[in-house]
CSV table of C-alpha atoms and ligand atoms in Angstrom, one decimal:
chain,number,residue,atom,x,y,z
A,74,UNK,CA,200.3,9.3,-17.3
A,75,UNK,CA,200.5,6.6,-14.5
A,76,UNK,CA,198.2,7.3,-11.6
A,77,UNK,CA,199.6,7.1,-8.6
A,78,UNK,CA,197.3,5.6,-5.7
A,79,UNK,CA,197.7,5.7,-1.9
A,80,UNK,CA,198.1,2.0,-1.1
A,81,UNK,CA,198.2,1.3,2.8
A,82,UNK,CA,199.9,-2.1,3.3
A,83,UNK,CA,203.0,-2.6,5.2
A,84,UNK,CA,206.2,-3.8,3.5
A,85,UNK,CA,205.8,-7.2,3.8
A,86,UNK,CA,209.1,-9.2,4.0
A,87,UNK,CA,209.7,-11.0,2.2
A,88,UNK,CA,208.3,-9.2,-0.7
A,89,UNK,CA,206.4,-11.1,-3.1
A,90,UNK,CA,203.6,-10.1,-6.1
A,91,UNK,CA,201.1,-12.9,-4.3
A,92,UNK,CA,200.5,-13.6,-0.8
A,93,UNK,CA,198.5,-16.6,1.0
A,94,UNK,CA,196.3,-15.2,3.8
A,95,UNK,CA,195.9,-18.3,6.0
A,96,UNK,CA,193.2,-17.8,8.7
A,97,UNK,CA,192.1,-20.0,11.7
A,98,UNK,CA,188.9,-19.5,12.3
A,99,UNK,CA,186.1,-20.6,14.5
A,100,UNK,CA,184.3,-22.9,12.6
A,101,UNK,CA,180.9,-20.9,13.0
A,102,UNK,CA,182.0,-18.2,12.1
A,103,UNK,CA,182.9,-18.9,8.3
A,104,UNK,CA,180.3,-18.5,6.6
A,105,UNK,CA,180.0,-15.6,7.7
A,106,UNK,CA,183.3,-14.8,6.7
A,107,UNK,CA,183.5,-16.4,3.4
A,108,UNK,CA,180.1,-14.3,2.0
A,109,UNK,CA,181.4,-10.5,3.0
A,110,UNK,CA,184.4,-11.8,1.2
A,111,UNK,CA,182.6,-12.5,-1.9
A,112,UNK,CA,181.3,-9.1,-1.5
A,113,UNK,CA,184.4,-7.5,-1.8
A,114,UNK,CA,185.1,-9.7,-4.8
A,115,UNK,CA,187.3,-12.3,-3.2
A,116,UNK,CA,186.0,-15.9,-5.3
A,117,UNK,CA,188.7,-17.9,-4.6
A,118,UNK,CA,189.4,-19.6,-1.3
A,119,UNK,CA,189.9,-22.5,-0.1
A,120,UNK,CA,188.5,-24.2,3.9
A,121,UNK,CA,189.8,-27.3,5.6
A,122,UNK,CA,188.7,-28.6,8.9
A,123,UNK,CA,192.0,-28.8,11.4
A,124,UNK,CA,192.2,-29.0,14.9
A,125,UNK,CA,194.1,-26.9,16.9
A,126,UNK,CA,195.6,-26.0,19.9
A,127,UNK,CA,196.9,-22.2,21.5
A,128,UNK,CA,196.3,-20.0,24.2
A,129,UNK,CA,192.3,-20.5,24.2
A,130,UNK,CA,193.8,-24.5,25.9
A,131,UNK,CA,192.7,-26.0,23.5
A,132,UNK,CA,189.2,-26.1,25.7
A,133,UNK,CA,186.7,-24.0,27.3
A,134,UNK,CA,186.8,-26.3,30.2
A,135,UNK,CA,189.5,-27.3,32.5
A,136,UNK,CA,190.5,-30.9,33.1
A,137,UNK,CA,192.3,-32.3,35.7
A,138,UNK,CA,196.1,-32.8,35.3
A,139,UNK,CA,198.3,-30.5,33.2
A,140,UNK,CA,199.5,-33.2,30.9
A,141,UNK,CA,199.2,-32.5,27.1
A,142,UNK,CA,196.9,-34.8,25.8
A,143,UNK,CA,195.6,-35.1,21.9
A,144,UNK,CA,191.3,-34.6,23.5
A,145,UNK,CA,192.6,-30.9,24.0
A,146,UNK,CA,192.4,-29.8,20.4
A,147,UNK,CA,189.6,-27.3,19.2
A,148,UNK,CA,187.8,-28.1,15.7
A,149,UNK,CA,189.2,-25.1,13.8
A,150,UNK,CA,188.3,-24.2,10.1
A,151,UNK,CA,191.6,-23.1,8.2
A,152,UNK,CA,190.8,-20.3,5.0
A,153,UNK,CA,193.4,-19.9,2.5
A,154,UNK,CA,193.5,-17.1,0.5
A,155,UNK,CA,195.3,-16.4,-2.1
A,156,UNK,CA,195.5,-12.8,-3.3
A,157,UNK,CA,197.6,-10.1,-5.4
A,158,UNK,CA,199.9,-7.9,-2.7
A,159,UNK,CA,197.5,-5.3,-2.8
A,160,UNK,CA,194.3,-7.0,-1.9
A,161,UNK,CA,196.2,-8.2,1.2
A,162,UNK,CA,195.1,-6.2,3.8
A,163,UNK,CA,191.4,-5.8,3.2
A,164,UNK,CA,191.1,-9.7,3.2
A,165,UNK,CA,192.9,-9.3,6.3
A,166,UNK,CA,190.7,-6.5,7.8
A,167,UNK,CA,187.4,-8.2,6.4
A,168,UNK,CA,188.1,-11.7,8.1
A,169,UNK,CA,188.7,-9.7,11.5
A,170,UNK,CA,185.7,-7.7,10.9
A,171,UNK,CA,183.7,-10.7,10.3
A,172,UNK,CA,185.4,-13.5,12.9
A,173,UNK,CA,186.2,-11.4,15.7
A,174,UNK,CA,184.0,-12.1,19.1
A,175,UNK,CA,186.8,-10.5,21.1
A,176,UNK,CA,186.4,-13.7,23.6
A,177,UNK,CA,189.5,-16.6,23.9
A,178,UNK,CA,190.0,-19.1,20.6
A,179,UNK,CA,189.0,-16.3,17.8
A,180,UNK,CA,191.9,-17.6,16.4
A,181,UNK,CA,194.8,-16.4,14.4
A,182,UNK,CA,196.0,-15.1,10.6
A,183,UNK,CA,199.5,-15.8,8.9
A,184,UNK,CA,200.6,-14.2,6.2
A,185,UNK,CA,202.6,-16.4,3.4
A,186,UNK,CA,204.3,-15.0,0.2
A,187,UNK,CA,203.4,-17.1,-2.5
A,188,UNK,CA,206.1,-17.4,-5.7
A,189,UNK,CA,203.8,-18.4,-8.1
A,190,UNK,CA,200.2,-18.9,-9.4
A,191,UNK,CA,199.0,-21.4,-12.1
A,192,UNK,CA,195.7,-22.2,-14.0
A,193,UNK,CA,195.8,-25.7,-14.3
A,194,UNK,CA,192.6,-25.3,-17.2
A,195,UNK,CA,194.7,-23.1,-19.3
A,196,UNK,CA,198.4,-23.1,-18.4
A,197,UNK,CA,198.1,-19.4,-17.5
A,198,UNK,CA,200.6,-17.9,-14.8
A,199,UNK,CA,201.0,-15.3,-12.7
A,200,UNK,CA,198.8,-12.2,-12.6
A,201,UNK,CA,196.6,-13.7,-15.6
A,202,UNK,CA,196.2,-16.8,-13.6
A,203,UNK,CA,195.3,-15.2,-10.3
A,204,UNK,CA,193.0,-13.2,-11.4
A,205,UNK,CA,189.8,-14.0,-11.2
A,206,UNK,CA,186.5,-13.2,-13.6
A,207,UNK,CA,184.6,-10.7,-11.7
A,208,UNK,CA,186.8,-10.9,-9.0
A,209,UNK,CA,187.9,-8.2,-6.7
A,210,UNK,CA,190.2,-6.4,-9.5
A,211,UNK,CA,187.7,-6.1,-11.6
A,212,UNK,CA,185.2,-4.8,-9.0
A,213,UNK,CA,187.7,-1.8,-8.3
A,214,UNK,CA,188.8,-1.0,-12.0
A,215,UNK,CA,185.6,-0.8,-12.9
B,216,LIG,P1,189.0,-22.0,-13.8
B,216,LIG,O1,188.7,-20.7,-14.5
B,216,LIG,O2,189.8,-23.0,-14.6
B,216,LIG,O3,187.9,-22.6,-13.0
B,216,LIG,P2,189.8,-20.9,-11.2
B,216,LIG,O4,190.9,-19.9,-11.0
B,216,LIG,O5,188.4,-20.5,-11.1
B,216,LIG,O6,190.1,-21.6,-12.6
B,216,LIG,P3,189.3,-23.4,-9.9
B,216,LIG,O7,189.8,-24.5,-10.8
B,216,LIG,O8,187.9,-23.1,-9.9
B,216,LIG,O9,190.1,-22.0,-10.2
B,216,LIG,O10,189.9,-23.6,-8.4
B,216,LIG,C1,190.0,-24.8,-7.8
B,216,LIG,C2,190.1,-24.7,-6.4
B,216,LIG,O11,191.3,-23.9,-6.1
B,216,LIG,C3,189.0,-23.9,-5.7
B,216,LIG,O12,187.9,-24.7,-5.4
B,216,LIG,C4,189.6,-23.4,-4.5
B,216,LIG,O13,189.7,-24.3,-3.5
B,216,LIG,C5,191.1,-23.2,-4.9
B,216,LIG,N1,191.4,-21.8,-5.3
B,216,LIG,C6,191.3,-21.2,-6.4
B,216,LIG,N2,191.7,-19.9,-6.4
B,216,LIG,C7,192.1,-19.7,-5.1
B,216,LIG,C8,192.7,-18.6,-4.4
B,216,LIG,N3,193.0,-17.5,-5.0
B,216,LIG,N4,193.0,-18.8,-3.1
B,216,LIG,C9,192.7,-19.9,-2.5
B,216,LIG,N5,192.2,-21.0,-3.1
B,216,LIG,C10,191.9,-20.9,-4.4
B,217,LIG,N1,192.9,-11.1,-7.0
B,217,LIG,C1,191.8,-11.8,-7.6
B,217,LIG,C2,191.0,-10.8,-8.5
B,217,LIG,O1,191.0,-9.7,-8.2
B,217,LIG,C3,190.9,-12.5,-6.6
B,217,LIG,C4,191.6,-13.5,-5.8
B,217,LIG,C5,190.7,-14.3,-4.9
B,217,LIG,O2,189.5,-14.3,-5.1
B,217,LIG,N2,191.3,-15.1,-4.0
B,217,LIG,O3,190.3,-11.2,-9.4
């Protein structure tokens, strides 16, 4: 008998089995994030540093003259997560939980669906390859 659970996430268009949760972050702020994502199981991700610009203007102080120039980009940290549809939005809840100051430059979260997932060690595909030992799904089916 298949049990039916109430699954909260939007319909995400378009639809896909895996999504990449792609977070810019402030950079102090991701540690943080990474470790309560661990804690809900979440192992693989992976950070780059970027530089940014967006409504925060690209600075916390005003210079004079309203040309763009490149010294206006913010050091950002970029998370990429990739996750099964229906760990999507508590990665999504967890990073806000965990980046959010509520001030300017907290940054911003896209939302990518992702066609495929391979295991480069084993050839594996799909949902064998995404999941992960330990890892979120078999925190909840436990
Ligand atoms: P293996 O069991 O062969 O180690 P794995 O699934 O644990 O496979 P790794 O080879 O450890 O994968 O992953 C290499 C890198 O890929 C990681 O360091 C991380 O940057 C990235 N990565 C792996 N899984 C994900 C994921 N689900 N989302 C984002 N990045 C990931
Ligand atoms: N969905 C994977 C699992 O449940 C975890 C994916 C990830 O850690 N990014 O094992």
């Amino acid at each position: 008998v298949p049990v039916l659970r109430a699954q909260s996430f939007p319909e995400y268009i378009p639809d896909a089995k895996f999504y990449r949760v792609e977070a810019i972050l402030r950079p102090w702020r991701v540690s943080q994030v990474s470790s309560a994502l661990l804690k809900i199981g979440i192992r693989g991700v992976t950070v780059s540093d970027v530089r940014g610009f967006g409504a925060q203007g690209g600075s916390t102080e005003r210079q004079g003259g309203s040309e763009f120039s490149e010294d206006k980009f913010v050091a950002k940290v970029k998370m990429e997560i990739v996750v099964s549809k229906d760990q999507v939005e508590a990665v999504i809840e967890k990073i806000i939980e965990e980046a959010r100051t509520g001030e300017l430059g907290d940054g911003k979260i896209f939302l990518v669906p992702v066609s495929d997932v391979i295991r480069v060690r084993t050839g594996e595909r799909g949902d064998q390859a995404e999941r992960m030992t330990g890892g979120r799904s078999d925190m909840t089916s436990a």
